[in-house]
Amino acid sequence: MKVKVPRYLLALVLVFSAVTTFAGPVFTFRIRDEPETLDWNRAHTLVEAYVLMNLMEGLVTLGSSLKPMPALAESWSISEDGRVYRFKLRPGIKWSDGVPLRAQDFVYSWKRLLSPLTAASYAYCLFDIQGAEAYNNGTLFDFDQVGVKALDDSTLQVQLAQPVSHWLFIPSFWSTFPLRQDVVEKYGTGWDTPGRMVNLGPYLLMSHDIDSKIVMKANPHYYGARGNVDEINAWIIKDDSNALSLYEAGKLDFLSDLAAVDLKKVENRSDLKILPLLKTGFLSFGVSQYPASNLNLRRAISMAIDKKKLSALLQGGHEPATSFVPPMMMGFSRDLGLPYNLVRAKEELKKSGLIGGRPIVLNYSIPNWDKEWIVGNFIQKELKKNLNIEVNLKSFDNKAYRTQLE
């Protein structure tokens, strides 16, 4: 039986900690691992996001107030019944090879995102669209029956199955970014590599040295403001302490996610910034396999882990969460979720019917990053101490870890 991250609720809302200093047209920052892919339809983690959000944009973007703002779409209208959205593309937008952006590029991208053959982790983001889920699960074969249409080169129409109050936020997400059909068909699965990728964002993908460095340079066709940075270097550094040392030595301009670093060492520095990051971490189970198929066992585990202690172990850079929706976002509530309660946890374990039989042993798969090892060791000790459950930690590099989630 495998226990995997993510899918069940042991949630922590993250607080984004970063040290940054910058002087010059070349900006260097750290990402935690080799990206699984730079194909934005298929990309699944923040490792890819740090790169993709510099290479691409969507119909809308989120401003500092967390409200949708124009990006590739200069405007939009919503029907009175809340089901039909019409996006007018910003005029003059060109791909990095000079080809104009068309509404059809969104239709192709969304068709590919929803195709069962793509096996995209975030295909469900479009399931509110008429026919989208049926097309993804293979019960609808004709994409023309899905509610996504290019009315002309500059107008995209989206029809939802029913009104969804938050839907305008969806096309800000990277999996929904447009994609050129001719490029994908020409290069196949290698379209997302330097020299082949065409994109629309402020930077171009110039080189990608596996497990080492990704270089991006300014896109001369970008329509918007890009600031004074001409080149971005993303260094792939897995070890937090090593990354901090490189920052201290002036080799990195920006270093984020310092949860595994002792923040007391840097808390008084003028270059340390504490900002909210709207991300929820959670523990998940392979619920089709014994013993995690037992609901009472899952409830027992959730209530046997003291998330406040975990927050302290992560240098105060996180706070316990009660639901998947973090503070500041629509739908947040502090009254959801299962609380830390050992009495109730042991009652649930007893209800599971697993006590008195063979020992309960779980395999816990994690990426081999510092923070994840801290979390894994903590959960291992909590469950042994509180419920006498054995947890075997199994770590993988980022790509191999993602295969454990299939």
Coordinates of C-alpha atoms in Angstrom, one line a residue:
M1 CA 0.0 0.0 0.0
K2 CA 1.3 3.5 -0.8
V3 CA 0.6 6.8 0.8
K4 CA 1.4 9.6 -1.5
V5 CA 1.6 13.4 -1.5
P6 CA -0.7 15.0 -2.4
R7 CA -4.5 14.2 -2.0
Y8 CA -5.8 14.1 1.6
L9 CA -6.0 16.8 4.1
L10 CA -3.0 17.5 6.2
A11 CA -2.9 21.1 5.1
L12 CA -0.5 23.9 5.8
V13 CA -0.9 27.4 4.3
L14 CA 2.6 28.6 3.2
V15 CA 4.1 31.9 3.9
F16 CA 6.6 32.9 1.2
S17 CA 10.0 33.7 2.5
A18 CA 12.7 35.1 0.2
V19 CA 16.0 36.9 0.3
T20 CA 16.7 39.1 -2.6
T21 CA 19.2 41.6 -3.9
F22 CA 19.7 42.6 -7.5
A23 CA 22.0 44.9 -9.5
G24 CA 22.3 44.5 -13.2
P25 CA 20.5 43.3 -16.4
V26 CA 21.0 39.5 -15.6
F27 CA 18.8 38.1 -12.8
T28 CA 19.7 34.8 -11.2
F29 CA 17.4 32.7 -9.0
R30 CA 17.0 29.2 -7.8
I31 CA 14.5 26.5 -8.6
R32 CA 14.4 23.3 -6.4
D33 CA 14.6 20.6 -9.1
E34 CA 14.7 19.7 -12.7
P35 CA 11.3 20.6 -14.3
E36 CA 9.2 17.6 -15.1
T37 CA 8.2 19.4 -18.4
L38 CA 8.0 22.9 -19.9
D39 CA 4.8 21.9 -21.8
W40 CA 2.4 24.2 -20.1
N41 CA -0.6 21.9 -20.8
R42 CA 1.1 19.1 -18.8
A43 CA 3.2 21.0 -16.2
H44 CA 2.1 20.1 -12.7
T45 CA 4.2 21.8 -10.0
L46 CA 5.7 25.1 -8.9
V47 CA 9.1 23.9 -10.2
E48 CA 7.8 24.5 -13.7
A49 CA 5.7 27.5 -12.7
Y50 CA 8.7 29.7 -11.9
V51 CA 9.9 29.2 -15.5
L52 CA 6.6 29.1 -17.3
M53 CA 5.2 32.3 -15.8
N54 CA 8.2 34.1 -17.3
L55 CA 7.7 32.5 -20.7
M56 CA 3.9 32.8 -21.1
E57 CA 0.6 34.5 -20.2
G58 CA -3.0 33.7 -20.3
L59 CA -6.2 35.5 -21.2
V60 CA -6.2 37.2 -17.8
T61 CA -3.8 37.7 -15.0
L62 CA -4.3 38.3 -11.3
G63 CA -3.4 41.7 -9.9
S64 CA -2.3 42.6 -6.4
S65 CA -5.9 42.6 -5.3
L66 CA -6.3 39.0 -6.6
K67 CA -8.8 40.1 -9.2
P68 CA -8.6 39.1 -12.8
M69 CA -7.1 41.8 -15.0
P70 CA -6.5 41.9 -18.8
A71 CA -3.5 40.0 -20.2
L72 CA -3.7 38.5 -23.7
A73 CA -7.4 39.4 -23.7
E74 CA -7.9 43.2 -23.6
S75 CA -11.6 42.8 -22.6
W76 CA -14.4 40.3 -22.1
S77 CA -18.1 40.1 -21.7
I78 CA -20.3 37.7 -19.7
S79 CA -23.9 36.8 -20.7
E80 CA -26.7 37.6 -18.3
D81 CA -27.1 34.0 -17.4
G82 CA -23.4 33.8 -16.5
R83 CA -22.7 30.9 -18.9
V84 CA -21.2 32.5 -22.0
Y85 CA -17.9 34.4 -21.9
R86 CA -16.5 36.3 -24.9
F87 CA -12.8 37.3 -24.8
K88 CA -11.5 39.9 -27.2
L89 CA -7.8 39.4 -27.7
R90 CA -5.4 42.3 -27.4
P91 CA -4.5 43.5 -31.0
G92 CA -0.9 43.2 -32.3
I93 CA 0.1 40.3 -30.0
K94 CA 2.8 38.1 -31.7
W95 CA 4.4 34.8 -30.9
S96 CA 8.1 34.9 -30.4
D97 CA 8.6 33.9 -34.1
G98 CA 6.5 36.9 -35.2
V99 CA 3.3 34.9 -36.0
P100 CA 0.2 36.7 -34.7
L101 CA -1.8 35.2 -31.8
R102 CA -5.2 33.9 -32.8
A103 CA -8.2 32.8 -30.8
Q104 CA -7.7 29.4 -32.5
D105 CA -4.5 29.0 -30.5
F106 CA -6.6 28.8 -27.3
V107 CA -9.0 26.4 -28.9
Y108 CA -6.2 24.1 -29.9
S109 CA -4.5 24.4 -26.4
W110 CA -7.7 23.6 -24.6
K111 CA -8.5 20.7 -26.8
R112 CA -5.1 19.3 -26.2
L113 CA -5.4 19.9 -22.5
L114 CA -8.7 18.0 -22.4
S115 CA -7.6 15.2 -24.7
P116 CA -7.3 11.8 -22.8
L117 CA -4.1 11.2 -24.8
T118 CA -2.4 14.2 -23.1
A119 CA -3.1 12.8 -19.7
A120 CA -2.9 16.3 -18.3
S121 CA -3.0 16.6 -14.5
Y122 CA -4.9 19.9 -14.7
A123 CA -7.4 19.0 -17.4
Y124 CA -10.1 19.3 -14.7
C125 CA -9.6 23.0 -14.6
L126 CA -11.8 23.3 -17.7
F127 CA -14.5 20.8 -16.6
D128 CA -17.0 23.7 -16.0
I129 CA -17.1 24.2 -19.8
Q130 CA -20.0 22.5 -21.6
G131 CA -18.9 19.0 -22.7
A132 CA -15.3 19.3 -21.4
E133 CA -15.4 16.6 -18.8
A134 CA -17.1 14.2 -21.2
Y135 CA -14.5 14.8 -23.8
N136 CA -11.7 14.2 -21.3
N137 CA -13.2 10.9 -20.0
G138 CA -13.8 9.7 -23.6
T139 CA -17.6 9.7 -23.6
L140 CA -17.7 12.6 -26.0
F141 CA -15.6 12.3 -29.2
D142 CA -16.4 15.5 -31.1
F143 CA -14.6 18.5 -29.7
D144 CA -17.0 20.8 -31.8
Q145 CA -19.6 19.9 -29.1
V146 CA -17.3 21.3 -26.3
G147 CA -18.1 24.9 -25.4
V148 CA -15.0 26.5 -26.8
K149 CA -15.1 28.4 -30.1
A150 CA -13.0 30.8 -32.0
L151 CA -15.6 33.2 -33.5
D152 CA -12.9 34.9 -35.5
D153 CA -9.1 35.4 -35.1
S154 CA -9.5 37.8 -32.2
T155 CA -12.6 36.5 -30.4
L156 CA -12.8 33.4 -28.2
Q157 CA -16.2 32.2 -26.9
V158 CA -16.5 29.9 -23.9
Q159 CA -19.8 28.4 -22.8
L160 CA -20.1 26.9 -19.4
A161 CA -22.4 24.1 -18.4
Q162 CA -23.8 26.3 -15.6
P163 CA -22.8 29.6 -14.1
V164 CA -19.6 29.5 -12.0
S165 CA -18.8 32.6 -10.0
H166 CA -15.0 32.1 -9.9
W167 CA -14.6 30.9 -13.5
L168 CA -12.9 34.1 -14.7
F169 CA -9.9 33.2 -12.5
I170 CA -9.3 29.9 -14.4
P171 CA -7.7 31.3 -17.6
S172 CA -5.0 32.9 -15.5
F173 CA -3.6 29.4 -14.8
W174 CA -0.6 28.1 -16.9
S175 CA -2.3 25.0 -18.2
T176 CA -4.8 27.1 -20.1
F177 CA -2.2 29.2 -21.9
P178 CA -2.5 29.2 -25.7
L179 CA -0.4 26.9 -27.9
R180 CA 0.5 26.7 -31.5
Q181 CA -0.8 23.6 -33.3
D182 CA 1.8 23.9 -36.1
V183 CA 4.7 23.9 -33.7
V184 CA 3.5 20.9 -31.7
E185 CA 2.7 18.9 -34.9
K186 CA 6.2 19.8 -36.3
Y187 CA 8.2 18.9 -33.2
G188 CA 6.0 16.4 -31.3
T189 CA 6.9 15.9 -27.7
G190 CA 10.1 18.0 -28.2
W191 CA 8.3 21.3 -28.9
D192 CA 9.0 22.7 -25.5
T193 CA 12.8 22.8 -25.9
P194 CA 15.1 25.7 -26.7
G195 CA 15.1 26.6 -30.4
R196 CA 11.7 25.0 -30.9
M197 CA 9.4 26.6 -28.3
V198 CA 7.5 29.7 -29.4
N199 CA 5.9 31.7 -26.6
L200 CA 4.3 35.0 -25.8
G201 CA 5.7 36.1 -22.4
P202 CA 8.4 38.6 -21.5
Y203 CA 11.2 36.1 -21.9
L204 CA 12.4 33.4 -24.4
L205 CA 13.8 30.0 -23.6
M206 CA 17.4 30.1 -24.7
S207 CA 19.0 27.1 -23.1
H208 CA 18.2 24.2 -20.7
D209 CA 21.0 22.3 -19.2
I210 CA 19.4 19.3 -17.5
D211 CA 19.8 19.4 -13.6
S212 CA 21.9 22.5 -13.9
K213 CA 20.5 25.7 -15.4
I214 CA 17.7 27.3 -17.6
V215 CA 18.5 30.6 -19.4
M216 CA 15.8 33.0 -20.6
K217 CA 16.4 36.2 -22.5
A218 CA 14.1 39.2 -23.2
N219 CA 11.4 38.6 -25.8
P220 CA 11.5 41.5 -28.4
H221 CA 7.9 40.7 -29.4
Y222 CA 6.5 41.0 -25.9
Y223 CA 3.7 43.6 -25.8
G224 CA 4.0 44.6 -22.1
A225 CA 6.4 46.1 -19.6
R226 CA 9.4 43.9 -18.7
G227 CA 11.4 46.0 -16.4
N228 CA 15.2 46.3 -16.7
V229 CA 16.1 42.6 -16.7
D230 CA 17.6 41.4 -20.0
E231 CA 18.4 37.8 -19.0
I232 CA 17.1 35.4 -16.4
N233 CA 19.1 32.4 -15.2
A234 CA 17.2 29.7 -13.2
W235 CA 19.7 27.5 -11.4
I236 CA 18.6 24.1 -10.4
I237 CA 19.7 23.6 -6.7
K238 CA 18.1 20.9 -4.6
D239 CA 19.8 21.6 -1.3
D240 CA 18.4 24.5 0.7
S241 CA 21.7 25.1 2.6
N242 CA 23.7 25.1 -0.6
A243 CA 21.3 27.5 -2.2
L244 CA 21.7 29.9 0.8
S245 CA 25.5 29.6 0.6
L246 CA 25.4 30.6 -3.1
Y247 CA 23.2 33.5 -2.3
E248 CA 25.5 34.6 0.5
A249 CA 28.4 34.4 -2.0
G250 CA 26.5 36.7 -4.5
K251 CA 25.9 33.9 -7.0
L252 CA 22.1 34.2 -6.7
D253 CA 20.0 37.3 -6.7
F254 CA 16.8 35.8 -5.4
L255 CA 16.2 32.8 -3.1
S256 CA 12.7 31.7 -2.2
D257 CA 11.1 29.1 0.0
L258 CA 13.4 29.1 3.0
A259 CA 11.3 26.7 5.1
A260 CA 14.2 24.3 5.7
V261 CA 16.7 27.0 6.5
D262 CA 17.0 28.5 10.0
L263 CA 15.2 31.8 9.5
K264 CA 16.6 33.2 12.7
K265 CA 20.0 33.4 11.0
V266 CA 18.5 35.8 8.4
E267 CA 15.5 37.3 10.1
N268 CA 17.1 40.7 10.8
R269 CA 18.5 41.1 7.3
S270 CA 17.1 43.9 5.2
D271 CA 16.9 41.6 2.2
L272 CA 14.5 39.1 3.8
K273 CA 10.9 39.6 2.6
I274 CA 8.0 37.7 4.1
L275 CA 5.1 37.5 1.7
P276 CA 1.9 35.3 1.5
L277 CA 2.0 32.4 -1.0
L278 CA -1.4 31.0 -1.7
K279 CA -0.5 27.4 -1.7
T280 CA -1.8 24.5 0.4
G281 CA 0.3 21.4 1.2
F282 CA -1.6 18.2 2.0
L283 CA -1.1 14.5 2.6
S284 CA -2.9 12.1 0.3
F285 CA -3.7 8.4 0.1
G286 CA -3.9 5.8 -2.6
V287 CA -7.5 5.0 -1.5
S288 CA -8.0 2.0 -3.7
Q289 CA -5.4 0.0 -1.8
Y290 CA -5.4 -1.6 1.6
P291 CA -5.2 -0.3 4.3
A292 CA -5.7 3.3 3.1
S293 CA -9.0 2.3 1.5
N294 CA -10.3 2.4 5.1
L295 CA -12.0 5.8 5.7
N296 CA -11.7 5.5 9.5
L297 CA -7.9 4.9 9.2
R298 CA -7.6 8.0 7.1
R299 CA -9.6 10.1 9.5
A300 CA -7.5 8.7 12.4
I301 CA -4.2 9.7 10.7
S302 CA -5.5 13.2 9.9
M303 CA -6.4 13.8 13.6
A304 CA -3.2 12.3 15.0
I305 CA -0.8 14.8 13.4
D306 CA -0.3 18.1 15.2
K307 CA 0.1 20.6 12.4
K308 CA 1.1 23.4 14.8
K309 CA 4.2 21.5 15.6
L310 CA 5.0 21.0 12.0
S311 CA 4.6 24.7 11.4
A312 CA 7.3 25.3 14.1
L313 CA 9.6 22.7 12.5
L314 CA 9.4 24.7 9.2
Q315 CA 10.7 27.8 10.9
G316 CA 7.3 29.5 11.2
G317 CA 7.1 29.9 7.4
H318 CA 3.8 28.0 7.3
E319 CA 0.5 28.0 9.3
P320 CA -1.9 25.2 9.9
A321 CA -4.8 25.0 7.4
T322 CA -8.3 23.8 7.9
S323 CA -9.2 23.4 4.2
F324 CA -7.7 23.5 0.7
V325 CA -8.6 27.2 0.3
P326 CA -6.0 29.5 1.9
P327 CA -6.8 32.8 3.6
M328 CA -7.4 35.8 1.3
M329 CA -9.2 33.6 -1.2
M330 CA -12.9 33.3 -1.9
G331 CA -14.4 30.3 0.0
F332 CA -11.9 30.2 2.9
S333 CA -13.2 29.0 6.2
R334 CA -11.5 28.2 9.5
D335 CA -14.3 25.9 10.5
L336 CA -13.6 23.1 8.0
G337 CA -11.3 20.1 8.3
L338 CA -10.5 17.6 11.0
P339 CA -8.7 19.0 14.1
Y340 CA -5.8 17.5 15.9
N341 CA -7.5 15.3 18.5
L342 CA -5.8 12.2 19.8
V343 CA -8.9 10.9 21.6
R344 CA -10.9 11.0 18.4
A345 CA -8.0 9.7 16.4
K346 CA -7.8 6.6 18.5
E347 CA -11.6 6.2 18.4
E348 CA -11.5 6.3 14.6
L349 CA -8.6 3.8 14.5
K350 CA -10.6 1.4 16.7
K351 CA -13.6 1.8 14.3
S352 CA -11.4 0.9 11.4
G353 CA -11.2 -2.7 12.7
L354 CA -7.4 -2.8 12.0
I355 CA -6.3 -3.0 15.6
G356 CA -5.3 -6.5 16.7
G357 CA -4.5 -7.8 13.3
R358 CA -1.2 -7.5 11.4
P359 CA 0.8 -4.3 12.0
I360 CA -0.3 -1.2 10.0
V361 CA 2.5 -0.3 7.6
L362 CA 2.3 2.6 5.2
N363 CA 4.8 3.7 2.4
Y364 CA 5.1 7.4 2.2
S365 CA 6.5 8.7 -1.1
I366 CA 8.2 12.2 -1.1
P367 CA 10.4 14.2 -3.5
N368 CA 14.0 14.3 -2.2
W369 CA 13.9 17.9 -1.1
D370 CA 14.9 19.2 2.3
K371 CA 11.5 20.5 3.4
E372 CA 9.7 17.3 2.3
W373 CA 12.2 15.2 4.4
I374 CA 11.4 17.4 7.4
V375 CA 7.7 16.9 6.9
G376 CA 8.1 13.2 6.2
N377 CA 10.2 12.5 9.3
F378 CA 7.7 14.5 11.5
I379 CA 4.7 12.5 10.2
Q380 CA 6.6 9.2 10.6
K381 CA 7.3 10.0 14.2
E382 CA 3.8 11.4 15.0
L383 CA 2.0 8.3 13.6
K384 CA 4.3 5.9 15.4
K385 CA 4.0 7.7 18.7
N386 CA 0.3 8.4 18.6
L387 CA -1.2 5.4 16.7
N388 CA 1.6 2.9 16.5
I389 CA 1.5 3.0 12.7
E390 CA 4.8 2.3 10.9
V391 CA 5.6 4.7 8.0
N392 CA 8.4 3.9 5.5
L393 CA 9.8 7.0 3.8
K394 CA 10.6 6.6 0.1
S395 CA 12.2 9.5 -1.7
F396 CA 12.5 10.1 -5.4
D397 CA 13.7 12.9 -7.7
N398 CA 11.0 15.2 -9.0
K399 CA 10.2 13.3 -12.2
A400 CA 10.2 9.9 -10.6
Y401 CA 8.1 11.2 -7.7
R402 CA 5.4 12.4 -10.1
T403 CA 5.1 8.9 -11.5
Q404 CA 4.2 7.7 -8.0
L405 CA 1.1 9.9 -8.2
E406 CA -0.3 8.1 -11.3

